[in-house]
Amino acid sequence: MELRQLTYFVAVAEELHFGRAADRLHIVQSAVSQQIQRLERELGAELFDRSPRRVRLTAAGERLLPEARSVLAAAERARTAVAPPSGLRIGTSTGLGAHLDRVLAAFAERAPQVPVELFSLPVAERLARVAAGRLDAAFVRAAEPPPGVRVLPLWPDPLVAALPATHPLAARPEVALADLADLPLTLTPRRNNPALVDLVVGACHTAGFEPRPGPVNGSLQDTLATIGSRPLWTVVFASHARVLRTPRVAYVPFRAPGLALPTGLAVSAADPPPHLKKLLLACGDHES
């Protein structure tokens, strides 16, 4: 059994798709399939139920997954013990906006000799990399951490409504959710950000309406471009809206109590990263 095989197995188990796992690993799909088959032969058990439409873990695969993650994390710790990283590897997302700039500036003041390397990744991969020791920390919102990872609370991140700048609601100092009932809502697919989608759709239901589905775009930039030319709305984190340059789109706060998701810092539960205290103080500086 090789570490490479376990790495490929974990990637397929998390993606439940051989092609996406290969893209994530930056190798061809056939190499992933071959190594998984070798691992299954060595273990004497099938790890995946494969069909033309879906891939699922077998019972044996479910049992192997936490053990494989543990082995990979131990291997990463061994590499780190021999050649410890000189800085911090932090997982981020584009929606952090002004938060990230201020935290990094505050950290640089506290630890000017410590380089910071940023990795913008989907939340599931951020958490997986923290669990495997491939990231020292990751900013996450309303995320359920995997085993071996804890999330330290940082701040609530309020959302604002993004509307066409020419729409009458765009001139208001704040907007109620019910005011948006007649406009189609465009959101990322739920699989990409379940916490955000559930928050917004649930708040619409509480306000007494079922949101009208709008077009689904591949990126926030595409969504905002569409909103600039059509009567639609979406939500954007206020911290991100402050750094966006989209003159055809207006960002309007929601009427109290508003909408917000909690932001936290995901770190290893057993092996806190170096410079964690200074990073947390930098996050506190941001909130003060």
PDB file of C-alpha atoms in Angstrom:
ATOM      1  CA  MET A   1       0.000   0.000   0.000  1.00  0.00           C
ATOM      2  CA  GLU A   2       1.414   3.375  -1.053  1.00  0.00           C
ATOM      3  CA  LEU A   3       0.697   6.875   0.205  1.00  0.00           C
ATOM      4  CA  ARG A   4      -0.044   7.804  -3.392  1.00  0.00           C
ATOM      5  CA  GLN A   5      -2.830   5.214  -3.516  1.00  0.00           C
ATOM      6  CA  LEU A   6      -4.342   6.541  -0.286  1.00  0.00           C
ATOM      7  CA  THR A   7      -4.141  10.091  -1.620  1.00  0.00           C
ATOM      8  CA  TYR A   8      -6.010   9.080  -4.773  1.00  0.00           C
ATOM      9  CA  PHE A   9      -8.548   7.107  -2.736  1.00  0.00           C
ATOM     10  CA  VAL A  10      -9.312  10.081  -0.476  1.00  0.00           C
ATOM     11  CA  ALA A  11      -9.688  12.397  -3.483  1.00  0.00           C
ATOM     12  CA  VAL A  12     -12.199  10.070  -5.164  1.00  0.00           C
ATOM     13  CA  ALA A  13     -14.029   9.490  -1.867  1.00  0.00           C
ATOM     14  CA  GLU A  14     -14.447  13.240  -1.374  1.00  0.00           C
ATOM     15  CA  GLU A  15     -15.368  14.045  -4.971  1.00  0.00           C
ATOM     16  CA  LEU A  16     -17.369  10.836  -5.638  1.00  0.00           C
ATOM     17  CA  HIS A  17     -16.246  11.257  -9.223  1.00  0.00           C
ATOM     18  CA  PHE A  18     -13.076   9.908 -10.840  1.00  0.00           C
ATOM     19  CA  GLY A  19     -12.800  12.739 -13.349  1.00  0.00           C
ATOM     20  CA  ARG A  20     -13.094  15.506 -10.747  1.00  0.00           C
ATOM     21  CA  ALA A  21     -10.615  13.680  -8.512  1.00  0.00           C
ATOM     22  CA  ALA A  22      -8.142  13.497 -11.391  1.00  0.00           C
ATOM     23  CA  ASP A  23      -8.559  17.225 -12.073  1.00  0.00           C
ATOM     24  CA  ARG A  24      -7.980  17.973  -8.396  1.00  0.00           C
ATOM     25  CA  LEU A  25      -4.836  15.818  -8.386  1.00  0.00           C
ATOM     26  CA  HIS A  26      -3.647  17.244 -11.746  1.00  0.00           C
ATOM     27  CA  ILE A  27      -3.258  13.794 -13.307  1.00  0.00           C
ATOM     28  CA  VAL A  28      -5.118  11.787 -15.924  1.00  0.00           C
ATOM     29  CA  GLN A  29      -8.220   9.859 -14.878  1.00  0.00           C
ATOM     30  CA  SER A  30      -6.800   6.516 -16.003  1.00  0.00           C
ATOM     31  CA  ALA A  31      -3.939   6.839 -13.487  1.00  0.00           C
ATOM     32  CA  VAL A  32      -6.436   7.392 -10.664  1.00  0.00           C
ATOM     33  CA  SER A  33      -8.501   4.385 -11.726  1.00  0.00           C
ATOM     34  CA  GLN A  34      -5.437   2.143 -12.003  1.00  0.00           C
ATOM     35  CA  GLN A  35      -4.113   3.053  -8.561  1.00  0.00           C
ATOM     36  CA  ILE A  36      -7.550   2.580  -6.944  1.00  0.00           C
ATOM     37  CA  GLN A  37      -7.822  -0.849  -8.577  1.00  0.00           C
ATOM     38  CA  ARG A  38      -4.359  -1.782  -7.292  1.00  0.00           C
ATOM     39  CA  LEU A  39      -5.334  -0.671  -3.806  1.00  0.00           C
ATOM     40  CA  GLU A  40      -8.523  -2.742  -3.955  1.00  0.00           C
ATOM     41  CA  ARG A  41      -6.551  -5.797  -5.046  1.00  0.00           C
ATOM     42  CA  GLU A  42      -4.052  -5.348  -2.223  1.00  0.00           C
ATOM     43  CA  LEU A  43      -6.811  -4.943   0.351  1.00  0.00           C
ATOM     44  CA  GLY A  44      -9.001  -7.663  -1.108  1.00  0.00           C
ATOM     45  CA  ALA A  45     -12.082  -5.437  -1.041  1.00  0.00           C
ATOM     46  CA  GLU A  46     -13.971  -3.142  -3.389  1.00  0.00           C
ATOM     47  CA  LEU A  47     -13.864   0.429  -2.116  1.00  0.00           C
ATOM     48  CA  PHE A  48     -16.348   2.007  -4.533  1.00  0.00           C
ATOM     49  CA  ASP A  49     -19.656   1.072  -6.120  1.00  0.00           C
ATOM     50  CA  ARG A  50     -19.235   2.259  -9.696  1.00  0.00           C
ATOM     51  CA  SER A  51     -22.045   2.901 -12.140  1.00  0.00           C
ATOM     52  CA  PRO A  52     -22.300   5.044 -15.291  1.00  0.00           C
ATOM     53  CA  ARG A  53     -24.191   7.701 -13.332  1.00  0.00           C
ATOM     54  CA  ARG A  54     -22.624   7.784  -9.888  1.00  0.00           C
ATOM     55  CA  VAL A  55     -19.791   6.600  -7.676  1.00  0.00           C
ATOM     56  CA  ARG A  56     -20.400   5.646  -4.055  1.00  0.00           C
ATOM     57  CA  LEU A  57     -18.248   4.318  -1.237  1.00  0.00           C
ATOM     58  CA  THR A  58     -18.827   0.720  -0.242  1.00  0.00           C
ATOM     59  CA  ALA A  59     -18.968  -0.237   3.416  1.00  0.00           C
ATOM     60  CA  ALA A  60     -15.265  -1.127   3.205  1.00  0.00           C
ATOM     61  CA  GLY A  61     -14.533   2.253   1.629  1.00  0.00           C
ATOM     62  CA  GLU A  62     -16.430   4.041   4.404  1.00  0.00           C
ATOM     63  CA  ARG A  63     -14.303   2.240   6.993  1.00  0.00           C
ATOM     64  CA  LEU A  64     -11.069   2.975   5.132  1.00  0.00           C
ATOM     65  CA  LEU A  65     -11.672   6.716   4.616  1.00  0.00           C
ATOM     66  CA  PRO A  66     -10.960   7.969   8.177  1.00  0.00           C
ATOM     67  CA  GLU A  67      -7.969   5.629   8.438  1.00  0.00           C
ATOM     68  CA  ALA A  68      -6.570   6.854   5.120  1.00  0.00           C
ATOM     69  CA  ARG A  69      -6.960  10.476   6.208  1.00  0.00           C
ATOM     70  CA  SER A  70      -5.198   9.645   9.463  1.00  0.00           C
ATOM     71  CA  VAL A  71      -2.282   7.996   7.631  1.00  0.00           C
ATOM     72  CA  LEU A  72      -1.924  10.945   5.242  1.00  0.00           C
ATOM     73  CA  ALA A  73      -2.047  13.412   8.120  1.00  0.00           C
ATOM     74  CA  ALA A  74       0.649  11.421   9.953  1.00  0.00           C
ATOM     75  CA  ALA A  75       2.807  11.403   6.826  1.00  0.00           C
ATOM     76  CA  GLU A  76       2.392  15.153   6.483  1.00  0.00           C
ATOM     77  CA  ARG A  77       3.368  15.647  10.125  1.00  0.00           C
ATOM     78  CA  ALA A  78       6.472  13.526   9.535  1.00  0.00           C
ATOM     79  CA  ARG A  79       7.452  15.680   6.555  1.00  0.00           C
ATOM     80  CA  THR A  80       6.785  18.806   8.586  1.00  0.00           C
ATOM     81  CA  ALA A  81       8.959  17.561  11.458  1.00  0.00           C
ATOM     82  CA  VAL A  82      11.913  17.201   9.105  1.00  0.00           C
ATOM     83  CA  ALA A  83      11.369  20.427   7.175  1.00  0.00           C
ATOM     84  CA  PRO A  84       8.899  22.653   9.015  1.00  0.00           C
ATOM     85  CA  PRO A  85       7.256  25.296   6.852  1.00  0.00           C
ATOM     86  CA  SER A  86       8.697  28.748   7.370  1.00  0.00           C
ATOM     87  CA  GLY A  87       5.348  30.487   7.202  1.00  0.00           C
ATOM     88  CA  LEU A  88       1.609  29.975   7.305  1.00  0.00           C
ATOM     89  CA  ARG A  89      -0.492  28.221   4.670  1.00  0.00           C
ATOM     90  CA  ILE A  90      -4.010  29.609   4.896  1.00  0.00           C
ATOM     91  CA  GLY A  91      -7.128  28.573   2.985  1.00  0.00           C
ATOM     92  CA  THR A  92      -9.353  31.437   1.831  1.00  0.00           C
ATOM     93  CA  SER A  93     -12.363  32.202  -0.326  1.00  0.00           C
ATOM     94  CA  THR A  94     -13.076  35.182  -2.560  1.00  0.00           C
ATOM     95  CA  GLY A  95     -15.958  36.413  -0.380  1.00  0.00           C
ATOM     96  CA  LEU A  96     -13.671  37.402   2.504  1.00  0.00           C
ATOM     97  CA  GLY A  97     -13.031  40.729   0.807  1.00  0.00           C
ATOM     98  CA  ALA A  98     -11.888  43.482   3.174  1.00  0.00           C
ATOM     99  CA  HIS A  99     -11.692  41.042   6.088  1.00  0.00           C
ATOM    100  CA  LEU A 100      -8.706  39.279   4.554  1.00  0.00           C
ATOM    101  CA  ASP A 101      -6.815  42.472   3.719  1.00  0.00           C
ATOM    102  CA  ARG A 102      -7.127  43.796   7.269  1.00  0.00           C
ATOM    103  CA  VAL A 103      -6.262  40.514   8.963  1.00  0.00           C
ATOM    104  CA  LEU A 104      -3.159  40.050   6.821  1.00  0.00           C
ATOM    105  CA  ALA A 105      -2.036  43.610   7.493  1.00  0.00           C
ATOM    106  CA  ALA A 106      -2.477  43.129  11.243  1.00  0.00           C
ATOM    107  CA  PHE A 107      -0.628  39.798  11.135  1.00  0.00           C
ATOM    108  CA  ALA A 108       2.250  41.348   9.184  1.00  0.00           C
ATOM    109  CA  GLU A 109       2.622  43.958  11.946  1.00  0.00           C
ATOM    110  CA  ARG A 110       2.757  41.250  14.627  1.00  0.00           C
ATOM    111  CA  ALA A 111       4.963  38.802  12.690  1.00  0.00           C
ATOM    112  CA  PRO A 112       6.813  40.707   9.946  1.00  0.00           C
ATOM    113  CA  GLN A 113       9.262  37.831   9.293  1.00  0.00           C
ATOM    114  CA  VAL A 114       6.568  35.192   8.744  1.00  0.00           C
ATOM    115  CA  PRO A 115       5.491  34.735   5.112  1.00  0.00           C
ATOM    116  CA  VAL A 116       1.867  33.828   4.419  1.00  0.00           C
ATOM    117  CA  GLU A 117       0.807  31.646   1.494  1.00  0.00           C
ATOM    118  CA  LEU A 118      -2.859  31.823   0.495  1.00  0.00           C
ATOM    119  CA  PHE A 119      -4.907  29.096  -1.182  1.00  0.00           C
ATOM    120  CA  SER A 120      -8.350  29.962  -2.544  1.00  0.00           C
ATOM    121  CA  LEU A 121     -10.266  26.674  -2.499  1.00  0.00           C
ATOM    122  CA  PRO A 122     -13.801  25.300  -2.093  1.00  0.00           C
ATOM    123  CA  VAL A 123     -14.729  24.928   1.568  1.00  0.00           C
ATOM    124  CA  ALA A 124     -14.689  21.118   1.508  1.00  0.00           C
ATOM    125  CA  GLU A 125     -11.146  21.074   0.170  1.00  0.00           C
ATOM    126  CA  ARG A 126     -10.022  23.730   2.650  1.00  0.00           C
ATOM    127  CA  LEU A 127     -11.242  21.566   5.531  1.00  0.00           C
ATOM    128  CA  ALA A 128      -9.776  18.388   4.019  1.00  0.00           C
ATOM    129  CA  ARG A 129      -6.373  20.025   3.641  1.00  0.00           C
ATOM    130  CA  VAL A 130      -6.424  21.257   7.242  1.00  0.00           C
ATOM    131  CA  ALA A 131      -7.301  17.717   8.362  1.00  0.00           C
ATOM    132  CA  ALA A 132      -4.435  16.305   6.277  1.00  0.00           C
ATOM    133  CA  GLY A 133      -1.926  18.894   7.481  1.00  0.00           C
ATOM    134  CA  ARG A 134      -1.620  20.485   4.036  1.00  0.00           C
ATOM    135  CA  LEU A 135      -2.977  23.811   5.322  1.00  0.00           C
ATOM    136  CA  ASP A 136      -2.163  25.399   8.677  1.00  0.00           C
ATOM    137  CA  ALA A 137      -5.520  27.156   8.921  1.00  0.00           C
ATOM    138  CA  ALA A 138      -8.529  28.054   6.787  1.00  0.00           C
ATOM    139  CA  PHE A 139     -11.233  30.682   6.959  1.00  0.00           C
ATOM    140  CA  VAL A 140     -14.659  29.015   6.750  1.00  0.00           C
ATOM    141  CA  ARG A 141     -18.275  30.075   7.174  1.00  0.00           C
ATOM    142  CA  ALA A 142     -20.884  27.983   8.991  1.00  0.00           C
ATOM    143  CA  ALA A 143     -18.920  24.829   8.174  1.00  0.00           C
ATOM    144  CA  GLU A 144     -19.114  21.444   9.907  1.00  0.00           C
ATOM    145  CA  PRO A 145     -15.503  20.413  10.550  1.00  0.00           C
ATOM    146  CA  PRO A 146     -14.304  16.869   9.794  1.00  0.00           C
ATOM    147  CA  PRO A 147     -12.720  14.725  12.524  1.00  0.00           C
ATOM    148  CA  GLY A 148      -9.447  16.175  13.753  1.00  0.00           C
ATOM    149  CA  VAL A 149     -10.374  19.756  12.877  1.00  0.00           C
ATOM    150  CA  ARG A 150     -11.842  22.444  15.122  1.00  0.00           C
ATOM    151  CA  VAL A 151     -13.294  25.800  14.076  1.00  0.00           C
ATOM    152  CA  LEU A 152     -12.466  28.807  16.236  1.00  0.00           C
ATOM    153  CA  PRO A 153     -15.200  31.495  16.023  1.00  0.00           C
ATOM    154  CA  LEU A 154     -14.108  34.847  14.619  1.00  0.00           C
ATOM    155  CA  TRP A 155     -16.921  37.185  13.530  1.00  0.00           C
ATOM    156  CA  PRO A 156     -20.415  37.248  11.981  1.00  0.00           C
ATOM    157  CA  ASP A 157     -20.343  38.120   8.280  1.00  0.00           C
ATOM    158  CA  PRO A 158     -23.453  40.091   7.232  1.00  0.00           C
ATOM    159  CA  LEU A 159     -24.909  39.837   3.746  1.00  0.00           C
ATOM    160  CA  VAL A 160     -26.267  42.604   1.543  1.00  0.00           C
ATOM    161  CA  ALA A 161     -28.626  42.474  -1.435  1.00  0.00           C
ATOM    162  CA  ALA A 162     -27.059  42.999  -4.861  1.00  0.00           C
ATOM    163  CA  LEU A 163     -29.541  44.712  -7.211  1.00  0.00           C
ATOM    164  CA  PRO A 164     -29.454  46.505 -10.571  1.00  0.00           C
ATOM    165  CA  ALA A 165     -28.319  50.056  -9.846  1.00  0.00           C
ATOM    166  CA  THR A 166     -31.284  51.344 -11.884  1.00  0.00           C
ATOM    167  CA  HIS A 167     -33.906  49.455  -9.834  1.00  0.00           C
ATOM    168  CA  PRO A 168     -36.060  51.614  -7.471  1.00  0.00           C
ATOM    169  CA  LEU A 169     -35.049  49.462  -4.480  1.00  0.00           C
ATOM    170  CA  ALA A 170     -31.396  50.323  -5.105  1.00  0.00           C
ATOM    171  CA  ALA A 171     -31.983  53.876  -3.873  1.00  0.00           C
ATOM    172  CA  ARG A 172     -33.213  52.779  -0.443  1.00  0.00           C
ATOM    173  CA  PRO A 173     -30.919  52.825   2.618  1.00  0.00           C
ATOM    174  CA  GLU A 174     -32.063  49.275   3.431  1.00  0.00           C
ATOM    175  CA  VAL A 175     -34.354  46.647   1.965  1.00  0.00           C
ATOM    176  CA  ALA A 176     -36.710  44.075   3.465  1.00  0.00           C
ATOM    177  CA  LEU A 177     -36.623  40.573   2.056  1.00  0.00           C
ATOM    178  CA  ALA A 178     -40.329  40.776   1.225  1.00  0.00           C
ATOM    179  CA  ASP A 179     -39.593  43.756  -1.049  1.00  0.00           C
ATOM    180  CA  LEU A 180     -37.612  41.390  -3.273  1.00  0.00           C
ATOM    181  CA  ALA A 181     -40.367  38.798  -3.729  1.00  0.00           C
ATOM    182  CA  ASP A 182     -41.168  39.869  -7.308  1.00  0.00           C
ATOM    183  CA  LEU A 183     -37.534  39.711  -8.479  1.00  0.00           C
ATOM    184  CA  PRO A 184     -35.887  36.421  -9.505  1.00  0.00           C
ATOM    185  CA  LEU A 185     -33.141  35.279  -7.136  1.00  0.00           C
ATOM    186  CA  THR A 186     -29.885  33.976  -8.594  1.00  0.00           C
ATOM    187  CA  LEU A 187     -27.729  31.867  -6.257  1.00  0.00           C
ATOM    188  CA  THR A 188     -24.883  29.410  -6.529  1.00  0.00           C
ATOM    189  CA  PRO A 189     -26.044  25.756  -6.615  1.00  0.00           C
ATOM    190  CA  ARG A 190     -26.634  24.463  -3.095  1.00  0.00           C
ATOM    191  CA  ARG A 191     -23.852  21.854  -3.390  1.00  0.00           C
ATOM    192  CA  ASN A 192     -21.324  24.705  -3.670  1.00  0.00           C
ATOM    193  CA  ASN A 193     -22.434  26.540  -0.528  1.00  0.00           C
ATOM    194  CA  PRO A 194     -25.251  24.811   1.377  1.00  0.00           C
ATOM    195  CA  ALA A 195     -25.053  27.098   4.422  1.00  0.00           C
ATOM    196  CA  LEU A 196     -25.501  30.239   2.328  1.00  0.00           C
ATOM    197  CA  VAL A 197     -28.280  28.858   0.134  1.00  0.00           C
ATOM    198  CA  ASP A 198     -30.194  27.442   3.112  1.00  0.00           C
ATOM    199  CA  LEU A 199     -29.893  30.750   4.978  1.00  0.00           C
ATOM    200  CA  VAL A 200     -31.202  32.858   2.101  1.00  0.00           C
ATOM    201  CA  VAL A 201     -33.991  30.523   0.962  1.00  0.00           C
ATOM    202  CA  GLY A 202     -35.078  29.911   4.559  1.00  0.00           C
ATOM    203  CA  ALA A 203     -35.187  33.652   5.236  1.00  0.00           C
ATOM    204  CA  CYS A 204     -37.350  34.145   2.136  1.00  0.00           C
ATOM    205  CA  HIS A 205     -39.782  31.508   3.406  1.00  0.00           C
ATOM    206  CA  THR A 206     -39.886  33.223   6.800  1.00  0.00           C
ATOM    207  CA  ALA A 207     -40.656  36.491   5.006  1.00  0.00           C
ATOM    208  CA  GLY A 208     -43.642  34.777   3.390  1.00  0.00           C
ATOM    209  CA  PHE A 209     -42.590  34.018  -0.164  1.00  0.00           C
ATOM    210  CA  GLU A 210     -40.961  31.377  -2.321  1.00  0.00           C
ATOM    211  CA  PRO A 211     -38.033  32.956  -4.186  1.00  0.00           C
ATOM    212  CA  ARG A 212     -38.362  32.915  -7.951  1.00  0.00           C
ATOM    213  CA  PRO A 213     -35.360  31.075  -9.395  1.00  0.00           C
ATOM    214  CA  GLY A 214     -33.129  33.138 -11.636  1.00  0.00           C
ATOM    215  CA  PRO A 215     -30.303  32.040 -13.947  1.00  0.00           C
ATOM    216  CA  VAL A 216     -27.355  30.170 -12.432  1.00  0.00           C
ATOM    217  CA  ASN A 217     -23.957  31.534 -13.448  1.00  0.00           C
ATOM    218  CA  GLY A 218     -20.510  30.050 -13.125  1.00  0.00           C
ATOM    219  CA  SER A 219     -19.009  32.798 -10.968  1.00  0.00           C
ATOM    220  CA  LEU A 220     -19.967  35.798  -8.860  1.00  0.00           C
ATOM    221  CA  GLN A 221     -18.483  38.060 -11.522  1.00  0.00           C
ATOM    222  CA  ASP A 222     -20.823  36.573 -14.142  1.00  0.00           C
ATOM    223  CA  THR A 223     -23.771  36.857 -11.750  1.00  0.00           C
ATOM    224  CA  LEU A 224     -23.107  40.535 -11.082  1.00  0.00           C
ATOM    225  CA  ALA A 225     -22.703  41.220 -14.801  1.00  0.00           C
ATOM    226  CA  THR A 226     -26.109  39.620 -15.404  1.00  0.00           C
ATOM    227  CA  ILE A 227     -27.720  41.604 -12.558  1.00  0.00           C
ATOM    228  CA  GLY A 228     -26.332  44.784 -14.095  1.00  0.00           C
ATOM    229  CA  SER A 229     -28.413  44.167 -17.205  1.00  0.00           C
ATOM    230  CA  ARG A 230     -31.521  42.350 -15.901  1.00  0.00           C
ATOM    231  CA  PRO A 231     -33.944  42.692 -12.973  1.00  0.00           C
ATOM    232  CA  LEU A 232     -32.476  40.064 -10.634  1.00  0.00           C
ATOM    233  CA  TRP A 233     -31.017  39.963  -7.145  1.00  0.00           C
ATOM    234  CA  THR A 234     -28.506  37.951  -5.194  1.00  0.00           C
ATOM    235  CA  VAL A 235     -26.613  38.218  -1.913  1.00  0.00           C
ATOM    236  CA  VAL A 236     -23.002  39.275  -1.373  1.00  0.00           C
ATOM    237  CA  PHE A 237     -21.023  39.424   1.843  1.00  0.00           C
ATOM    238  CA  ALA A 238     -20.786  43.062   2.925  1.00  0.00           C
ATOM    239  CA  SER A 239     -17.020  42.734   3.404  1.00  0.00           C
ATOM    240  CA  HIS A 240     -16.678  41.627  -0.216  1.00  0.00           C
ATOM    241  CA  ALA A 241     -19.091  44.234  -1.572  1.00  0.00           C
ATOM    242  CA  ARG A 242     -16.822  46.966  -0.179  1.00  0.00           C
ATOM    243  CA  VAL A 243     -13.999  45.934  -2.518  1.00  0.00           C
ATOM    244  CA  LEU A 244     -16.079  45.158  -5.633  1.00  0.00           C
ATOM    245  CA  ARG A 245     -16.099  47.621  -8.518  1.00  0.00           C
ATOM    246  CA  THR A 246     -19.439  47.083 -10.239  1.00  0.00           C
ATOM    247  CA  PRO A 247     -21.068  50.447 -11.097  1.00  0.00           C
ATOM    248  CA  ARG A 248     -24.164  48.830 -12.620  1.00  0.00           C
ATOM    249  CA  VAL A 249     -24.895  46.958  -9.382  1.00  0.00           C
ATOM    250  CA  ALA A 250     -26.017  48.441  -6.045  1.00  0.00           C
ATOM    251  CA  TYR A 251     -25.410  46.793  -2.671  1.00  0.00           C
ATOM    252  CA  VAL A 252     -28.198  47.450  -0.181  1.00  0.00           C
ATOM    253  CA  PRO A 253     -28.192  46.275   3.476  1.00  0.00           C
ATOM    254  CA  PHE A 254     -31.067  44.118   4.666  1.00  0.00           C
ATOM    255  CA  ARG A 255     -33.456  45.510   7.246  1.00  0.00           C
ATOM    256  CA  ALA A 256     -32.772  44.284  10.792  1.00  0.00           C
ATOM    257  CA  PRO A 257     -32.215  41.598  11.918  1.00  0.00           C
ATOM    258  CA  GLY A 258     -30.565  41.095   8.516  1.00  0.00           C
ATOM    259  CA  LEU A 259     -28.749  38.014   7.244  1.00  0.00           C
ATOM    260  CA  ALA A 260     -25.312  36.828   8.353  1.00  0.00           C
ATOM    261  CA  LEU A 261     -23.144  33.714   8.496  1.00  0.00           C
ATOM    262  CA  PRO A 262     -20.537  33.097  11.210  1.00  0.00           C
ATOM    263  CA  THR A 263     -16.926  33.062  10.051  1.00  0.00           C
ATOM    264  CA  GLY A 264     -14.369  30.911  11.843  1.00  0.00           C
ATOM    265  CA  LEU A 265     -10.795  29.695  11.556  1.00  0.00           C
ATOM    266  CA  ALA A 266     -10.399  25.948  10.959  1.00  0.00           C
ATOM    267  CA  VAL A 267      -7.247  24.460  12.500  1.00  0.00           C
ATOM    268  CA  SER A 268      -5.994  21.039  13.530  1.00  0.00           C
ATOM    269  CA  ALA A 269      -7.510  19.957  16.839  1.00  0.00           C
ATOM    270  CA  ALA A 270      -4.458  17.942  17.848  1.00  0.00           C
ATOM    271  CA  ASP A 271      -1.591  19.929  16.343  1.00  0.00           C
ATOM    272  CA  PRO A 272      -2.179  23.707  16.331  1.00  0.00           C
ATOM    273  CA  PRO A 273      -0.228  25.503  13.605  1.00  0.00           C
ATOM    274  CA  PRO A 274       2.736  27.765  14.304  1.00  0.00           C
ATOM    275  CA  HIS A 275       1.946  31.446  14.828  1.00  0.00           C
ATOM    276  CA  LEU A 276      -1.728  30.620  15.572  1.00  0.00           C
ATOM    277  CA  LYS A 277      -1.875  32.979  18.554  1.00  0.00           C
ATOM    278  CA  LYS A 278      -0.599  35.891  16.466  1.00  0.00           C
ATOM    279  CA  LEU A 279      -3.034  35.065  13.673  1.00  0.00           C
ATOM    280  CA  LEU A 280      -5.962  35.022  16.122  1.00  0.00           C
ATOM    281  CA  LEU A 281      -4.807  38.325  17.598  1.00  0.00           C
ATOM    282  CA  ALA A 282      -4.703  39.733  14.072  1.00  0.00           C
ATOM    283  CA  CYS A 283      -8.273  38.572  13.546  1.00  0.00           C
ATOM    284  CA  GLY A 284      -9.186  40.266  16.834  1.00  0.00           C
ATOM    285  CA  ASP A 285      -7.463  43.459  15.701  1.00  0.00           C
ATOM    286  CA  HIS A 286      -9.716  43.331  12.656  1.00  0.00           C
ATOM    287  CA  GLU A 287     -12.809  43.143  14.820  1.00  0.00           C
ATOM    288  CA  SER A 288     -11.805  45.869  17.276  1.00  0.00           C
TER     289      SER A 288
END
